[in-house]
PDB file of C-alpha atoms in Angstrom:
ATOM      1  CA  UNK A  15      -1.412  -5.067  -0.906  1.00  0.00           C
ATOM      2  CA  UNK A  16       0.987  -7.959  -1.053  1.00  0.00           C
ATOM      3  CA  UNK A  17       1.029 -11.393   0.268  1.00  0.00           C
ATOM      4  CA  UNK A  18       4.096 -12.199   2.843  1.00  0.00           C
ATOM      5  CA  UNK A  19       4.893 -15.823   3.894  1.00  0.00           C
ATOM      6  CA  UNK A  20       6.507 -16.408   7.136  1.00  0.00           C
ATOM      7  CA  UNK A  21       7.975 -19.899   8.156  1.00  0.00           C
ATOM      8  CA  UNK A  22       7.310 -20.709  11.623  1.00  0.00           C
ATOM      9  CA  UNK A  23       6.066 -23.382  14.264  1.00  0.00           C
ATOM     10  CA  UNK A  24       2.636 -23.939  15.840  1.00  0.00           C
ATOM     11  CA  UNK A  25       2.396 -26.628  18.424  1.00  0.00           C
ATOM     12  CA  UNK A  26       6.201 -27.965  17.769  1.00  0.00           C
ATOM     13  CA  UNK A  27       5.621 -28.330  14.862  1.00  0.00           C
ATOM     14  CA  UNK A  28       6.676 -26.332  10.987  1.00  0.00           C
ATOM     15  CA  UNK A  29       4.034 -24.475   9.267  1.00  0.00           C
ATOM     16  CA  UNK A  30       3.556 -21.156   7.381  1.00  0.00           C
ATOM     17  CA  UNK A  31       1.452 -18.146   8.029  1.00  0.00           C
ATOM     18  CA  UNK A  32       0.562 -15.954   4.948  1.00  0.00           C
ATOM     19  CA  UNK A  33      -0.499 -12.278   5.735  1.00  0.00           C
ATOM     20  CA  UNK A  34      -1.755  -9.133   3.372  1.00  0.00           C
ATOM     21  CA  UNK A  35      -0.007  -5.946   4.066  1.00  0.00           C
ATOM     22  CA  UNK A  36       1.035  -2.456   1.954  1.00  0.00           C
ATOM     23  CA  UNK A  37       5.107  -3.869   3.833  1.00  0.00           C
ATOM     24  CA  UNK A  38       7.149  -5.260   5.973  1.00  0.00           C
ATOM     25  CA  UNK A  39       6.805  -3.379   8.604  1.00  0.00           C
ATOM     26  CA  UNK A  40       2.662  -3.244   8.508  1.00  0.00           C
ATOM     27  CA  UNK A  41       2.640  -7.153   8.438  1.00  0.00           C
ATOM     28  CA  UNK A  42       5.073  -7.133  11.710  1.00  0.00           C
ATOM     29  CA  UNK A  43       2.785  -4.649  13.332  1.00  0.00           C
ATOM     30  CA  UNK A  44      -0.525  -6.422  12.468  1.00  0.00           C
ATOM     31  CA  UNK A  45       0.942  -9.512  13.937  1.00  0.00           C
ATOM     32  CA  UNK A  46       2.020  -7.971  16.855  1.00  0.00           C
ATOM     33  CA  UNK A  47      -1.337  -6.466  17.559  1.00  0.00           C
ATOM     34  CA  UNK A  48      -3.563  -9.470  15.889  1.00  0.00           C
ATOM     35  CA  UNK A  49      -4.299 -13.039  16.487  1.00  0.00           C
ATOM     36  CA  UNK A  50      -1.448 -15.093  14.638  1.00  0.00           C
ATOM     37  CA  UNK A  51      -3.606 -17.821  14.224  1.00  0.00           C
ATOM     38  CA  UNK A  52      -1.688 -20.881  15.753  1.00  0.00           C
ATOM     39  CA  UNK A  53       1.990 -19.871  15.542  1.00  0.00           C
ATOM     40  CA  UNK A  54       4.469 -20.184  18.137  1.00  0.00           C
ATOM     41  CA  UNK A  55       5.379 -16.941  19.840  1.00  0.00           C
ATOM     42  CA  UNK A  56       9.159 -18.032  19.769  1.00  0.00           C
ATOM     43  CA  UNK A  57       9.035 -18.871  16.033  1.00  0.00           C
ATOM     44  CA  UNK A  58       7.737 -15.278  15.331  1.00  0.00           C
ATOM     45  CA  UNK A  59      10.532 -13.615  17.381  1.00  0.00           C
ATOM     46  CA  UNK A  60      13.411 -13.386  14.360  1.00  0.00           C
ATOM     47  CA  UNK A  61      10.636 -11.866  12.784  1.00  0.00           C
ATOM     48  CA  UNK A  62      10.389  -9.261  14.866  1.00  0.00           C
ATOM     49  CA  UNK A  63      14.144  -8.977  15.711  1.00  0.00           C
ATOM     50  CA  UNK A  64      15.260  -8.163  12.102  1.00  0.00           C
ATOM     51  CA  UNK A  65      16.891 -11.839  12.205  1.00  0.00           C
ATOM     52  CA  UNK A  66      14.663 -13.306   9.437  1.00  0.00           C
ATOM     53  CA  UNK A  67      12.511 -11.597   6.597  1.00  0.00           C
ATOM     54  CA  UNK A  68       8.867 -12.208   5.285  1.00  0.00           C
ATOM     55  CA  UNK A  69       9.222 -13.824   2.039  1.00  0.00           C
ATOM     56  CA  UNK A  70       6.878 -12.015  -0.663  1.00  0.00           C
ATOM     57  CA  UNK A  71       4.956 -14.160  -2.866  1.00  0.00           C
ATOM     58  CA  UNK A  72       3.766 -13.364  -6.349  1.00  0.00           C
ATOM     59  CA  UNK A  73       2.093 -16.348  -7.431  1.00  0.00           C
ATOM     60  CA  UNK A  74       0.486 -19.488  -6.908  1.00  0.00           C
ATOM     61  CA  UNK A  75       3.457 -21.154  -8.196  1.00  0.00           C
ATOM     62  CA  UNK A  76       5.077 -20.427  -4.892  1.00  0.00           C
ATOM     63  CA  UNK A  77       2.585 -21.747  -2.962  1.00  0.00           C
ATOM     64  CA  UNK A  78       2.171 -25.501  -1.467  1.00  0.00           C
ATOM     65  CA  UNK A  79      -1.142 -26.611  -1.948  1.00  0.00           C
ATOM     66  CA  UNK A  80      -1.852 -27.213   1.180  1.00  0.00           C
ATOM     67  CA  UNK A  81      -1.937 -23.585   2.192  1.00  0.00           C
ATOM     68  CA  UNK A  82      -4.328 -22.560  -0.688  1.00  0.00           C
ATOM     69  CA  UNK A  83      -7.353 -21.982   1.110  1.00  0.00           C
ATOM     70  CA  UNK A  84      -5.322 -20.853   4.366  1.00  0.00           C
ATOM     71  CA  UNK A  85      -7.334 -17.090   4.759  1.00  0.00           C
ATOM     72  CA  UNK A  86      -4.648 -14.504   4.752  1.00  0.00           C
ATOM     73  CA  UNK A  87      -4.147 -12.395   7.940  1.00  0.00           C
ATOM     74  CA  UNK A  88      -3.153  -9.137   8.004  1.00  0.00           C
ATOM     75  CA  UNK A  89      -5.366  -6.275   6.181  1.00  0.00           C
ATOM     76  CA  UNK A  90      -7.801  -8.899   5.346  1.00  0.00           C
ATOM     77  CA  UNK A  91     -11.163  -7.351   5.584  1.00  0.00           C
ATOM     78  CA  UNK A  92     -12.935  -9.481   2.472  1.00  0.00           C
ATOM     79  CA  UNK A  93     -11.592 -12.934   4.483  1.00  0.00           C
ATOM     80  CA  UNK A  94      -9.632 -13.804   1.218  1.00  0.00           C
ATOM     81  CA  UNK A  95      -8.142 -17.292   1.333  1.00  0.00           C
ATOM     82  CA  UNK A  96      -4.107 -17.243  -0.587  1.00  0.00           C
ATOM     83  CA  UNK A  97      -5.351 -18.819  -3.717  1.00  0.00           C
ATOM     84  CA  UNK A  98      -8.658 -15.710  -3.819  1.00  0.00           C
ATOM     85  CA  UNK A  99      -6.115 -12.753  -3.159  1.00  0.00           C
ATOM     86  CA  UNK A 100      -3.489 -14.300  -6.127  1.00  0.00           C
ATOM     87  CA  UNK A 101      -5.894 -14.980  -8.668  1.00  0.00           C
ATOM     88  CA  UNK A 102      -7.847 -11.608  -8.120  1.00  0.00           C
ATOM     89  CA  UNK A 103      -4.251  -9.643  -8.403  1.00  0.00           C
ATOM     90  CA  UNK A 104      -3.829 -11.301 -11.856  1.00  0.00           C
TER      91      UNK A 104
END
């Protein structure tokens, strides 16, 4: 599995979601067919349109703290928060 970050909006204004999936293409069609948590619809669009890519991340490094113990979506079955699914990859 990897980890995919995805800049977006919810309610106006700029957040991130963070999402497990084997690729590209099975994060865009888990978000598609799954709750997005709080993201705007719009925000999600380039996404989907081939306009904008999912960023991968590797490691905590690339993570702001404040999304730590954001649980992933995605192929998420154990509920792991970002900081749970790094640190049991290492």
């Amino acid at each position: 599995m990897k980890l995919y970050r995805l800049n977006v909006t919810a309610d106006g204004e700029p957040t991130a979601i963070f999402a497990l999936a084997k690729d590209v293409d099975s994060l865009l069609h888990t978000l598609e067919y799954e709750d997005q948590g709080d993201a705007d619809e719009e925000s999600l669009l380039p996404y989907f349109d081939g306009d904008k890519k999912p960023r991968m991340i590797r490691s905590l490094d690339e993570v702001p703290e404040d999304f730590l113990d954001f649980i992933c979506l995605g192929d998420n079955p154990d509920g792991y928060t970002v900081a749970e699914f790094l640190e049991q990859e290492t």
